[in-house]
Coordinates of C-alpha atoms and ligand atoms in Angstrom, one line a residue:
Chain B
X209 CA 13.5 -32.7 11.3
X210 CA 12.4 -29.2 11.8
X211 CA 14.7 -26.6 10.2
X212 CA 14.7 -23.0 11.4
X213 CA 15.9 -20.2 9.1
X214 CA 18.1 -17.8 10.9
X215 CA 17.8 -14.3 9.5
X216 CA 20.7 -11.9 9.8
X217 CA 21.3 -8.2 9.1
X218 CA 24.7 -6.5 9.4
X219 CA 26.1 -9.9 10.3
X220 CA 24.0 -10.2 13.4
X221 CA 21.4 -12.8 14.1
X222 CA 17.9 -11.2 14.2
X223 CA 16.0 -11.3 17.4
X224 CA 12.9 -12.6 15.6
X225 CA 14.9 -15.7 14.6
X226 CA 15.5 -16.6 18.2
X227 CA 11.8 -16.7 18.7
X228 CA 11.5 -18.8 15.5
X229 CA 14.0 -21.2 17.0
X230 CA 12.1 -21.5 20.3
X231 CA 9.0 -22.2 18.2
X232 CA 10.7 -24.7 15.9
X233 CA 12.3 -26.5 18.9
X234 CA 8.9 -26.8 20.7
X235 CA 7.4 -28.1 17.4
X236 CA 10.2 -30.7 17.0
X237 CA 9.7 -31.9 20.5
X238 CA 6.0 -32.3 19.9
X239 CA 6.7 -34.2 16.7
X240 CA 9.3 -36.4 18.4
X241 CA 12.1 -35.2 16.1
X242 CA 15.0 -32.7 16.4
X243 CA 15.4 -29.1 15.5
X244 CA 18.2 -27.7 13.4
X245 CA 18.9 -24.3 12.0
X246 CA 20.2 -22.9 8.8
X247 CA 22.0 -19.6 8.2
X248 CA 23.1 -17.9 5.0
X249 CA 26.3 -15.8 5.1
X250 CA 28.6 -15.2 8.0
X251 CA 27.8 -13.6 11.3
X252 CA 29.9 -12.2 14.2
X253 CA 28.2 -14.4 16.8
X254 CA 29.2 -17.8 17.9
X255 CA 26.6 -19.9 16.2
X256 CA 27.0 -22.9 18.5
X257 CA 25.3 -20.7 21.2
X258 CA 22.0 -21.0 19.2
X259 CA 21.9 -24.4 20.9
X260 CA 20.6 -22.5 24.0
X261 CA 17.3 -22.0 22.1
X262 CA 16.9 -25.6 21.3
X263 CA 18.7 -26.5 18.0
X264 CA 21.2 -29.4 18.0
X265 CA 22.9 -28.4 14.7
X266 CA 23.4 -25.2 12.7
X267 CA 23.9 -25.6 8.9
X268 CA 25.7 -22.7 7.4
X269 CA 26.2 -21.6 3.8
X270 CA 29.2 -19.5 4.7
X271 CA 29.4 -17.3 1.6
X272 CA 30.0 -13.6 2.3
X273 CA 28.0 -12.5 -0.7
X274 CA 24.9 -13.8 1.2
X275 CA 25.3 -11.1 3.8
X276 CA 23.4 -8.8 1.5
X277 CA 19.9 -9.9 1.3
X278 CA 18.5 -10.7 -2.2
X279 CA 15.2 -12.5 -2.1
X280 CA 15.7 -14.5 -5.3
X281 CA 19.3 -15.6 -4.3
X282 CA 18.4 -16.4 -0.7
X283 CA 15.4 -18.4 -1.6
X284 CA 17.3 -20.4 -4.2
X285 CA 20.2 -21.1 -1.8
X286 CA 17.8 -21.9 1.1
X287 CA 15.8 -24.4 -0.9
X288 CA 19.0 -26.2 -2.1
X289 CA 20.3 -26.2 1.5
X290 CA 17.1 -27.6 2.8
X291 CA 17.3 -30.4 0.3
X292 CA 20.8 -31.3 1.5
X293 CA 20.0 -31.0 5.2
X294 CA 16.7 -32.8 4.7
X295 CA 13.7 -31.3 6.6
X296 CA 10.0 -32.0 7.1
X297 CA 9.1 -28.5 8.4
X298 CA 10.9 -25.2 7.7
X299 CA 10.2 -22.3 10.1
X300 CA 10.9 -18.7 9.3
X301 CA 10.2 -15.5 11.4
X302 CA 7.3 -13.5 9.9
X303 CA 9.6 -10.5 9.6
X304 CA 10.5 -8.5 6.4
X305 CA 13.0 -11.0 5.1
X306 CA 11.1 -14.1 6.2
X307 CA 8.0 -12.9 4.4
X308 CA 10.1 -12.2 1.3
X309 CA 11.6 -15.6 0.9
X310 CA 9.5 -18.3 2.8
X311 CA 6.8 -18.4 0.0
X312 CA 9.5 -18.7 -2.7
X313 CA 11.2 -21.5 -0.7
X314 CA 7.8 -23.3 -0.4
X315 CA 7.4 -23.1 -4.2
X316 CA 10.8 -24.6 -4.8
X317 CA 10.2 -27.4 -2.4
X318 CA 6.6 -28.1 -3.5
X319 CA 5.6 -27.4 0.0
X320 CA 2.4 -26.0 1.4
X321 CA 2.9 -22.8 3.5
X322 CA 1.1 -20.9 6.2
X323 CA 2.4 -17.5 6.9
X324 CA 1.8 -15.5 10.1
X325 CA 1.3 -18.5 12.5
X326 CA 0.2 -17.5 15.9
X327 CA 0.6 -20.8 17.8
X328 CA 2.2 -24.3 17.5
X329 CA 0.6 -26.5 14.9
X330 CA -1.7 -29.3 15.9
X331 CA 0.1 -32.5 14.7
X332 CA -2.1 -35.3 16.2
X333 CA -4.3 -35.5 13.1
X334 CA -2.6 -34.1 10.0
X335 CA -0.7 -30.8 10.3
X336 CA -2.9 -27.8 11.2
X337 CA -1.5 -24.3 11.7
X338 CA -3.4 -21.5 13.3
X339 CA -2.7 -18.1 11.9
X340 CA -4.2 -14.6 12.3
X341 CA -6.5 -13.4 9.5
X342 CA -8.5 -10.3 8.8
X343 CA -5.6 -8.3 10.2
X344 CA -5.9 -9.8 13.7
X345 CA -9.6 -9.8 13.8
X346 CA -9.9 -13.6 13.6
X347 CA -7.9 -16.8 13.4
X348 CA -7.9 -19.5 10.8
X349 CA -6.8 -23.1 11.3
X350 CA -5.2 -24.2 8.0
X351 CA -4.2 -27.8 7.2
X352 CA -1.1 -28.2 5.1
X353 CA -1.5 -31.2 2.9
X354 CA 2.0 -31.6 1.4
X355 CA 4.8 -33.8 2.8
X356 CA 7.1 -30.8 3.4
X357 CA 5.7 -27.8 5.3
X358 CA 6.7 -24.2 5.6
X359 CA 5.6 -21.9 8.4
X360 CA 6.4 -18.2 9.2
X361 CA 5.7 -17.3 12.8
X362 CA 4.3 -14.0 13.9
X363 CA 6.7 -11.9 15.9
X364 CA 6.0 -11.7 19.6
X365 CA 3.5 -14.4 19.5
X366 CA 5.4 -17.4 20.9
X367 CA 8.2 -15.8 23.0
X368 CA 11.8 -16.8 23.2
X369 CA 12.8 -19.6 25.5
X370 CA 16.4 -20.3 26.3
X371 CA 18.0 -23.1 28.3
X372 CA 21.3 -24.9 28.2
X373 CA 22.9 -26.4 25.2
X374 CA 25.3 -25.9 22.3
X375 CA 24.8 -26.7 18.7
X376 CA 27.3 -28.3 16.3
X377 CA 28.2 -26.5 13.2
X378 CA 28.1 -27.9 9.7
X379 CA 29.0 -26.0 6.5
X380 CA 26.9 -26.8 3.5
X381 CA 28.4 -26.6 0.0
X382 CA 25.7 -24.9 -2.0
X383 CA 26.5 -23.0 -5.1
X384 CA 25.4 -19.4 -4.7
X385 CA 24.0 -17.6 -7.8
X386 CA 25.3 -14.1 -8.4
X387 CA 22.9 -11.4 -7.2
X388 CA 21.7 -8.9 -9.8
X389 CA 20.4 -6.5 -7.2
X390 CA 22.7 -3.8 -6.2
X391 CA 22.1 -2.2 -2.8
X392 CA 22.9 1.5 -3.1
X393 CA 21.9 2.8 0.4
X394 CA 20.8 1.7 3.8
X395 CA 19.0 4.1 6.1
X396 CA 18.6 2.9 9.7
X397 CA 16.7 4.7 12.4
X398 CA 19.6 4.9 14.9
X399 CA 19.3 3.6 18.4
X400 CA 15.6 2.8 18.1
X401 CA 14.1 -0.7 18.6
X402 CA 12.2 -1.6 15.4
X403 CA 8.5 -1.3 16.2
X404 CA 7.8 -4.9 15.3
X405 CA 10.4 -6.1 17.8
X406 CA 9.4 -3.7 20.6
X407 CA 7.9 -5.1 23.7
X408 CA 6.7 -1.7 25.0
X409 CA 5.0 0.8 22.7
X410 CA 3.6 4.3 23.3
X411 CA 1.4 5.6 20.5
X412 CA -0.2 8.9 19.8
X413 CA -3.2 10.0 17.7
X414 CA -4.8 13.1 16.5
X415 CA -5.9 13.9 20.0
X416 CA -2.4 15.3 20.6
X417 CA -3.3 18.1 18.2
X418 CA 0.0 18.7 16.5
X419 CA 3.7 17.5 16.2
X420 CA 4.8 20.2 18.6
X421 CA 2.9 18.4 21.4
X422 CA 4.7 15.1 21.0
X423 CA 7.1 15.9 23.9
X424 CA 4.8 14.5 26.6
X425 CA 4.6 11.2 24.7
X426 CA 8.3 11.0 24.0
X427 CA 9.0 11.7 27.7
X428 CA 6.8 8.8 28.6
X429 CA 8.4 6.5 26.0
X430 CA 11.8 7.4 27.4
X431 CA 10.8 6.8 31.0
X432 CA 9.6 3.3 30.0
X433 CA 12.2 2.5 27.4
X434 CA 9.4 2.1 24.9
X435 CA 9.3 2.5 21.1
X436 CA 6.9 5.1 19.6
X437 CA 4.0 4.6 17.2
X438 CA 1.1 6.6 15.8
X439 CA -2.3 6.4 14.1
X440 CA -2.6 6.8 10.4
X441 CA -3.8 10.4 10.2
X442 CA -0.8 11.4 12.3
X443 CA 1.7 9.9 9.9
X444 CA -0.4 11.1 6.9
X445 CA -0.1 14.7 8.1
X446 CA 3.6 14.1 8.6
X447 CA 3.4 14.8 12.3
X448 CA 5.4 11.6 12.8
X449 CA 7.4 9.5 10.3
X450 CA 5.7 6.8 8.2
X451 CA 7.5 4.0 9.9
X452 CA 5.5 4.7 13.1
X453 CA 2.1 4.1 11.5
X454 CA 0.4 1.1 13.0
X455 CA -2.9 -0.4 12.0
X456 CA -4.5 -2.3 9.2
X457 CA -2.5 -0.4 6.5
X458 CA 0.6 0.1 8.7
X459 CA 2.6 -2.1 11.0
X460 CA 0.8 -4.9 12.8
X461 CA 2.4 -5.2 16.2
X462 CA 2.0 -7.4 19.3
X463 CA 3.9 -5.8 22.1
X464 CA 3.5 -6.7 25.8
X465 CA 2.2 -3.2 26.5
X466 CA 0.6 -0.7 24.1
X467 CA -0.3 2.7 25.5
X468 CA -2.7 4.6 23.2
X469 CA -2.8 8.4 23.8
X470 CA -5.5 10.5 22.0
X471 CA -6.4 7.7 19.6
X472 CA -10.1 7.0 19.1
X473 CA -9.7 3.3 18.4
X474 CA -11.1 3.0 14.9
X475 CA -11.5 -0.6 13.6
X476 CA -8.6 -0.1 11.2
X477 CA -6.3 1.1 14.0
X478 CA -7.3 -1.8 16.3
X479 CA -6.5 -4.3 13.5
X480 CA -2.9 -3.4 13.9
X481 CA -2.6 -3.5 17.7
X482 CA -5.3 -5.8 19.1
X483 CA -2.7 -8.6 19.6
X484 CA -0.9 -6.5 22.2
X485 CA -1.0 -8.3 25.5
X486 CA -2.0 -5.3 27.6
X487 CA -3.6 -2.2 26.3
X488 CA -3.8 1.1 28.1
X489 CA -6.0 3.8 26.7
X490 CA -5.7 7.5 27.6
X491 CA -8.5 9.5 26.1
X492 CA -10.6 12.5 27.2
X493 CA -13.8 11.0 25.7
X494 CA -15.3 8.2 27.8
X495 CA -17.2 7.0 24.8
X496 CA -14.1 6.5 22.7
X497 CA -14.3 3.0 21.1
X498 CA -10.8 2.2 22.1
X499 CA -11.9 1.7 25.7
X500 CA -13.8 -1.5 24.6
X501 CA -10.5 -3.0 23.5
X502 CA -8.5 -1.8 26.5
X503 CA -7.3 -3.5 29.7
X504 CA -6.8 -0.3 31.5
X505 CA -8.3 3.1 30.7
X506 CA -7.8 6.6 31.9
X507 CA -10.5 9.2 31.0
X508 CA -8.7 12.5 31.0
X509 CA -6.7 15.1 29.1
X510 CA -3.6 13.6 27.7
X511 CA -1.6 16.8 28.5
X512 CA -2.3 16.2 32.2
X513 CA -2.5 12.4 32.4
X514 CA 0.6 11.6 30.4
X515 CA 3.1 13.7 32.4
X516 CA 1.6 12.4 35.6
X517 CA 2.1 8.8 34.4
X518 CA 5.7 9.6 33.3
X519 CA 6.3 11.0 36.8
X520 CA 4.8 7.9 38.4
X521 CA 7.0 5.6 36.3
X522 CA 10.1 7.5 37.1
X523 CA 9.2 7.5 40.8
X524 CA 8.6 3.8 40.8
X525 CA 11.9 3.2 39.0
X526 CA 13.8 5.3 41.4
X527 CA 12.4 3.4 44.4
X528 CA 13.0 0.0 42.8
Chain H
X217 CA 7.1 -1.0 -20.6
X218 CA 4.5 -3.6 -19.7
X219 CA 3.3 -3.6 -16.1
X220 CA 1.1 -6.3 -14.5
X221 CA -0.7 -5.2 -11.4
X222 CA -2.2 -8.0 -9.2
X223 CA -5.6 -7.1 -7.7
X224 CA -7.4 -8.9 -5.0
X225 CA -10.9 -8.4 -3.8
X226 CA -11.2 -8.0 0.0
X227 CA -13.9 -7.1 2.5
X228 CA -14.2 -3.5 3.4
X229 CA -12.0 -2.6 6.4
X230 CA -15.1 -1.9 8.5
X231 CA -16.8 -5.2 7.5
X232 CA -18.2 -7.3 10.3
X233 CA -16.0 -10.4 10.6
X234 CA -18.2 -13.4 11.2
X235 CA -18.3 -17.0 10.0
X236 CA -20.9 -19.5 8.8
X237 CA -21.3 -23.2 8.1
X238 CA -19.8 -24.3 11.4
X239 CA -17.2 -21.6 11.3
X240 CA -15.7 -22.8 8.1
X241 CA -16.7 -20.0 5.8
X242 CA -16.4 -16.2 6.0
X243 CA -19.9 -14.8 6.3
X244 CA -20.3 -12.6 3.2
X245 CA -23.7 -11.4 4.3
X246 CA -23.9 -7.6 3.9
X247 CA -20.2 -7.3 3.2
X248 CA -19.0 -4.5 1.0
X249 CA -16.1 -5.5 -1.2
X250 CA -13.2 -3.3 -2.0
X251 CA -9.9 -3.6 -3.9
X252 CA -7.3 -4.7 -1.4
X253 CA -6.0 -1.3 -0.1
X254 CA -2.3 -2.3 -0.7
X255 CA -3.1 -3.3 -4.3
X256 CA -5.1 -0.1 -5.0
X257 CA -3.5 2.7 -3.1
X258 CA 0.1 1.6 -3.6
X259 CA 0.6 -0.8 -6.6
X260 CA -2.0 0.4 -8.9
X261 CA -1.7 4.1 -8.3
X262 CA 2.1 3.8 -8.6
X263 CA 1.7 2.0 -12.0
X264 CA -0.7 4.8 -13.1
X265 CA 1.9 7.5 -12.0
X266 CA 4.5 5.7 -14.1
X267 CA 2.2 5.7 -17.1
X268 CA 1.5 9.4 -16.6
X269 CA 5.3 10.0 -16.9
X270 CA 5.8 7.7 -19.8
X271 CA 2.9 7.1 -22.3
X272 CA 4.5 3.9 -23.4
X273 CA 3.7 2.2 -20.2
X274 CA 0.9 -0.4 -20.6
X275 CA -0.9 -1.5 -17.4
X276 CA -2.6 -4.9 -17.3
X277 CA -4.5 -6.0 -14.2
X278 CA -4.9 -9.5 -13.1
X279 CA -7.2 -11.0 -10.5
X280 CA -7.8 -14.6 -9.6
X281 CA -11.3 -15.0 -8.5
X282 CA -15.0 -15.7 -9.4
X283 CA -17.2 -13.5 -11.4
X284 CA -18.2 -11.5 -8.3
X285 CA -14.7 -9.9 -8.5
X286 CA -15.6 -8.0 -11.7
X287 CA -17.0 -4.8 -10.0
X288 CA -13.6 -4.5 -8.3
X289 CA -11.7 -5.0 -11.5
X290 CA -13.9 -2.4 -13.2
X291 CA -13.1 0.1 -10.5
X292 CA -9.4 -0.6 -11.0
X293 CA -9.8 0.0 -14.7
X294 CA -11.6 3.2 -13.9
X295 CA -8.6 4.3 -11.9
X296 CA -6.4 3.7 -14.8
X297 CA -5.6 0.2 -15.9
X298 CA -5.6 -0.5 -19.7
X299 CA -6.8 -4.1 -19.7
X300 CA -7.8 -6.7 -17.2
X301 CA -7.6 -10.4 -17.0
X302 CA -9.7 -12.5 -14.5
X303 CA -8.7 -16.0 -13.9
X304 CA -11.8 -17.9 -13.0
X305 CA -10.5 -19.7 -10.0
X306 CA -11.9 -19.1 -6.5
X307 CA -9.2 -21.0 -4.6
X308 CA -8.1 -19.4 -1.3
X309 CA -4.7 -21.2 -1.5
X310 CA -1.9 -18.7 -2.2
X311 CA 0.1 -21.3 -4.1
X312 CA -2.8 -21.9 -6.5
X313 CA -3.3 -18.1 -7.0
X314 CA 0.4 -17.5 -7.6
X315 CA 0.6 -20.3 -10.2
X316 CA -2.4 -18.8 -12.0
X317 CA -0.8 -15.4 -12.0
X318 CA 2.6 -16.9 -13.1
X319 CA 0.9 -18.4 -16.2
X320 CA -0.6 -15.0 -17.1
X321 CA 2.8 -13.3 -16.4
X322 CA 4.7 -15.7 -18.6
X323 CA 2.3 -15.2 -21.5
X324 CA 2.4 -11.4 -21.2
X325 CA 6.2 -11.0 -20.7
X326 CA 5.9 -8.1 -18.3
X327 CA 8.8 -5.9 -17.3
X328 CA 7.3 -5.1 -13.9
X329 CA 4.9 -7.0 -11.7
X330 CA 3.4 -5.2 -8.8
X331 CA 1.5 -6.8 -5.8
X332 CA 0.3 -5.3 -2.6
X333 CA 2.4 -6.1 0.5
X334 CA -0.4 -8.4 1.7
X335 CA -4.1 -8.7 1.5
X336 CA -6.1 -7.5 4.4
X337 CA -8.2 -10.7 4.6
X338 CA -5.8 -13.6 4.7
X339 CA -2.7 -11.5 5.3
X340 CA -0.5 -14.1 3.5
X341 CA 2.0 -11.7 2.0
X342 CA 3.0 -14.6 -0.3
X343 CA 2.1 -13.9 -3.9
X344 CA 5.1 -11.7 -4.8
X345 CA 7.6 -14.2 -3.3
X346 CA 6.0 -17.1 -4.9
X347 CA 6.1 -15.4 -8.3
X348 CA 9.8 -14.8 -7.7
X349 CA 10.3 -18.5 -7.5
X350 CA 7.8 -19.4 -10.3
X351 CA 9.2 -16.9 -12.8
X352 CA 12.8 -16.8 -11.5
X353 CA 12.8 -13.0 -11.4
X354 CA 14.2 -10.5 -8.9
X355 CA 11.8 -9.7 -6.1
X356 CA 11.8 -6.8 -3.7
X357 CA 9.2 -7.0 -0.9
X358 CA 7.5 -4.3 1.2
X359 CA 8.7 -1.5 -1.1
X360 CA 8.0 2.1 -0.2
X361 CA 9.4 3.7 -3.3
X362 CA 9.8 2.7 -6.9
X363 CA 11.4 4.6 -9.8
X364 CA 12.0 3.3 -13.3
X365 CA 15.1 4.5 -15.2
X366 CA 15.2 3.0 -18.6
X367 CA 15.7 -0.7 -18.1
X368 CA 16.4 -0.3 -14.4
X369 CA 14.2 -0.2 -11.3
X370 CA 15.3 1.7 -8.3
X371 CA 13.4 0.4 -5.3
X372 CA 13.4 1.3 -1.6
X373 CA 12.2 -1.4 0.7
X374 CA 11.5 -1.6 4.4
X375 CA 14.0 -3.5 6.4
X376 CA 13.6 -4.1 10.2
X377 CA 14.4 -0.7 11.7
X378 CA 14.9 1.3 8.5
X379 CA 15.0 1.4 4.7
X380 CA 17.2 0.1 2.0
X381 CA 17.5 1.3 -1.6
X382 CA 18.6 -1.1 -4.4
X383 CA 18.8 -1.2 -8.1
X384 CA 17.8 -4.0 -10.3
X385 CA 17.4 -4.6 -14.0
X386 CA 13.9 -5.3 -15.3
X387 CA 12.0 -7.5 -15.2
X388 CA 11.3 -7.4 -11.5
X389 CA 8.5 -8.2 -9.0
X390 CA 7.8 -5.6 -6.3
X391 CA 5.3 -5.8 -3.4
X392 CA 4.1 -2.4 -2.5
X393 CA 3.1 -0.6 0.7
X394 CA 2.7 2.8 2.2
X395 CA 4.9 5.5 0.8
X396 CA 4.6 4.3 -2.8
X397 CA 1.7 6.6 -3.8
X398 CA -1.3 8.3 -2.5
X399 CA -4.9 7.0 -2.7
X400 CA -7.0 8.3 -5.7
X401 CA -10.7 8.4 -6.4
X402 CA -11.8 7.4 -9.9
X403 CA -13.3 10.3 -11.9
X404 CA -16.3 10.2 -14.2
X405 CA -14.2 10.0 -17.3
X406 CA -12.4 7.0 -15.9
X407 CA -15.6 5.3 -14.9
X408 CA -17.1 5.7 -18.4
X409 CA -13.9 4.6 -20.1
X410 CA -13.7 1.5 -17.9
X411 CA -16.9 0.2 -19.2
X412 CA -15.4 -0.5 -22.6
X413 CA -11.9 -1.5 -21.6
X414 CA -11.2 -5.2 -22.3
X415 CA -11.8 -7.6 -19.4
X416 CA -10.7 -11.1 -20.5
X417 CA -11.8 -14.2 -18.6
X418 CA -9.4 -17.1 -18.5
X419 CA -10.5 -20.5 -17.2
X420 CA -8.7 -21.9 -14.2
X421 CA -5.8 -24.2 -14.9
X422 CA -4.5 -25.1 -11.4
X423 CA -6.7 -27.3 -9.2
X424 CA -4.4 -28.9 -6.6
X425 CA -4.3 -26.9 -3.4
X426 CA -1.5 -27.4 -0.9
X427 CA -3.5 -26.1 2.0
X428 CA -7.1 -26.1 3.2
X429 CA -8.9 -24.0 5.7
X430 CA -10.4 -26.1 8.5
X431 CA -11.9 -23.6 10.7
X432 CA -12.1 -19.9 11.7
X433 CA -12.3 -18.5 15.2
X434 CA -12.8 -15.1 16.7
X435 CA -10.5 -13.9 19.5
X436 CA -11.7 -14.2 23.0
X437 CA -13.4 -10.9 24.1
X438 CA -11.5 -8.7 26.5
X439 CA -12.9 -9.1 30.0
X440 CA -13.6 -5.3 30.2
X441 CA -11.6 -2.2 30.8
X442 CA -10.5 -1.3 34.3
X443 CA -10.8 2.5 34.7
X444 CA -8.2 4.4 36.7
X445 CA -8.7 7.9 38.0
X446 CA -6.5 10.4 36.2
X447 CA -5.1 11.6 39.5
X448 CA -4.0 8.0 40.5
X449 CA -1.2 7.3 38.1
X450 CA 0.8 5.5 40.8
X451 CA -2.1 3.0 40.9
X452 CA -1.8 2.5 37.1
X453 CA 1.9 1.9 37.4
X454 CA 1.3 -0.6 40.2
X455 CA -1.2 -2.5 38.1
X456 CA 1.1 -2.6 35.1
X457 CA 3.8 -4.0 37.3
X458 CA 2.0 -6.4 39.6
X459 CA -1.2 -7.4 37.8
X460 CA -0.3 -7.2 34.1
X461 CA 3.4 -7.7 34.8
X462 CA 4.4 -5.9 31.6
X463 CA 6.8 -3.3 33.1
Ligands
LIG878 C1 -9.1 1.5 4.4 C2 -8.7 2.2 5.7 C3 -7.5 1.9 6.3 C4 -7.1 2.5 7.5 N1 -6.0 2.1 8.1 C5 -5.6 2.7 9.2 C6 -4.4 2.3 9.9 O1 -3.7 1.4 9.5 N2 -4.2 2.9 11.1 C7 -4.9 3.8 11.7 O2 -4.6 4.3 12.8 N3 -6.0 4.3 11.0 C8 -6.4 3.7 9.8 N4 -7.5 4.2 9.2 C9 -8.1 5.4 9.7 C10 -9.1 5.2 10.8 O3 -10.3 4.9 10.3 C11 -9.2 6.4 11.7 O4 -9.6 7.5 11.0 C12 -7.9 6.8 12.5 O5 -7.4 5.6 13.1 C13 -8.2 7.8 13.5 O6 -7.0 8.3 14.1 P1 -7.0 8.9 15.5 O7 -7.5 8.0 16.5 O8 -5.6 9.4 15.7 O9 -7.8 10.2 15.3 P2 -9.3 10.5 15.8 O10 -10.3 9.5 15.4 O11 -9.6 11.9 15.4 O12 -9.3 10.4 17.4 C14 -8.7 11.4 18.2 C15 -9.0 11.0 19.6 O13 -8.3 11.8 20.5 C16 -9.1 12.1 21.6 N5 -8.6 13.4 22.2 C17 -8.7 14.6 21.7 N6 -8.1 15.5 22.5 C18 -7.6 14.8 23.5 C19 -6.9 15.1 24.7 N7 -6.5 16.4 25.0 N8 -6.5 14.2 25.6 C20 -6.9 12.9 25.3 N9 -7.6 12.5 24.2 C21 -7.9 13.4 23.4 C22 -10.5 12.2 21.1 O14 -11.4 11.9 22.1 C23 -10.5 11.1 20.0 O15 -10.9 9.8 20.5 C24 -7.9 3.6 8.0 C25 -9.1 3.9 7.4 C26 -9.5 3.3 6.2 C27 -10.8 3.7 5.5

């Protein structure tokens, strides 16, 4: 059986977990087995609806104390629950919480693990998982040699597929250790889609000259309904908040569309964005290295091109 | 307070990524090696800052790797570690590396173990979490801030779409990322001092890997950029809609 870990925050199922279910369900089908899910804590949603994404059963450890994430506690409970439910493969989203506990769960189950998988494993001869390495500059195919296997799947790399179906619910009786981590404050960027979940991203670099010039970029993002990102020097100079920094040492993202404005395309920047499906580069320098990694390019001054693009998008939306 | 900082050797961020031996090995030819940036800029520098505030802080460094990791470890000592341990195991399996570090950690009874958020070569982001299970200690991943207050750690971590601050008693394991500290450059005094700081080599004790790398591949090259005239933004919108189908 393939078991998918459902991550939750504020008692809501994380979007990344729906993709993990789609991935786990496709893997189960390939292996001729079924896919089930496991969730810790309680959520507002009707969990039977997760059947739509391909799981037949949802195991729940319905203890409210698990609604606060504690890596040690969650990993311990998850490992115990996996033993009760019985699974050959456990799939996590490669998001903040998934990364924090999947390796610990692997240790507890004596399982081999591959984190950051970018495609379905090959299962015809052993169990080989392809993952991104060197920050997206290459792929590695890694064979897991243990009977139980753990995978975390890169966000936006498989996609979410939903069909028909409902899942049955089963409560698991697992004893929950007391957490010794006390959460004292939570600070959420209101109303914004987290960068790692965004499908459309507009990003700015040093070419925009200063924080006071970000208006053109924000207008474009608003017209598109896109999230905003930036290059490292931009966040280092505090022109934009740190959580917008993408690249080798920032967030690695894989949106459907990445629009880079006034960013030169340094190798360290590309490492964070080169898995984007479509890249548009707007730069006044035709020699900017970013054009080599782009699908569409506009050679021109951002302060003219970007407002024109925003206007064109609004026009196209109005006529649609 | 005893701090253990985990250090990994990685290729420089501008290194050419190529493979040899039928695409089964990373081509090290001409590659410059650096301390994994997350380990250096964030974990190590934060540990040094803690020591600057409290002279009782002792910083040990651990790396799991072959002898060619020693220049990197010396650089980390020059930045400010007190002692270093190299476990002579060149396995690329995170489970093996974590078990080696766990053995060192148990022996040293550290109050705080710091790792980078991930390494920039294998991007596994696994060691901290594995240590959490192997040592049965609290673990906070992807931390952007860390303060120590007596026997308590106050840690801010990234969550999807924001940040969360939590308190935990020591000992604790923390994986570090941007926000934690600022990059430093070793000074001459540090470099001289590093030459005589202890660097202990411990023989490998874990041999059984749980995974093995079969093959590396490079991504397919982009077919080439399509240039659009800056006055033709309607055309770009049309391409994004109809050709790329992304908006
Ligand atoms: C170890 C290491 C890790 C790093 N990690 C990261 C990382 O994670 N992310 C990251 O981004 N960088 C990272 N860097 C830094 C990276 O090397 C580059 O320095 C950085 O990405 C450059 O940012 P930029 O493109 O915004 O600025 P620049 O390189 O200065 O480029 C500005 C661009 O704007 C263009 N421009 C100027 N004016 C206009 C205009 N009016 N209209 C249109 N275009 C204009 C210019 O032609 C130029 O191409 C790292 C570096 C190192 C050494």
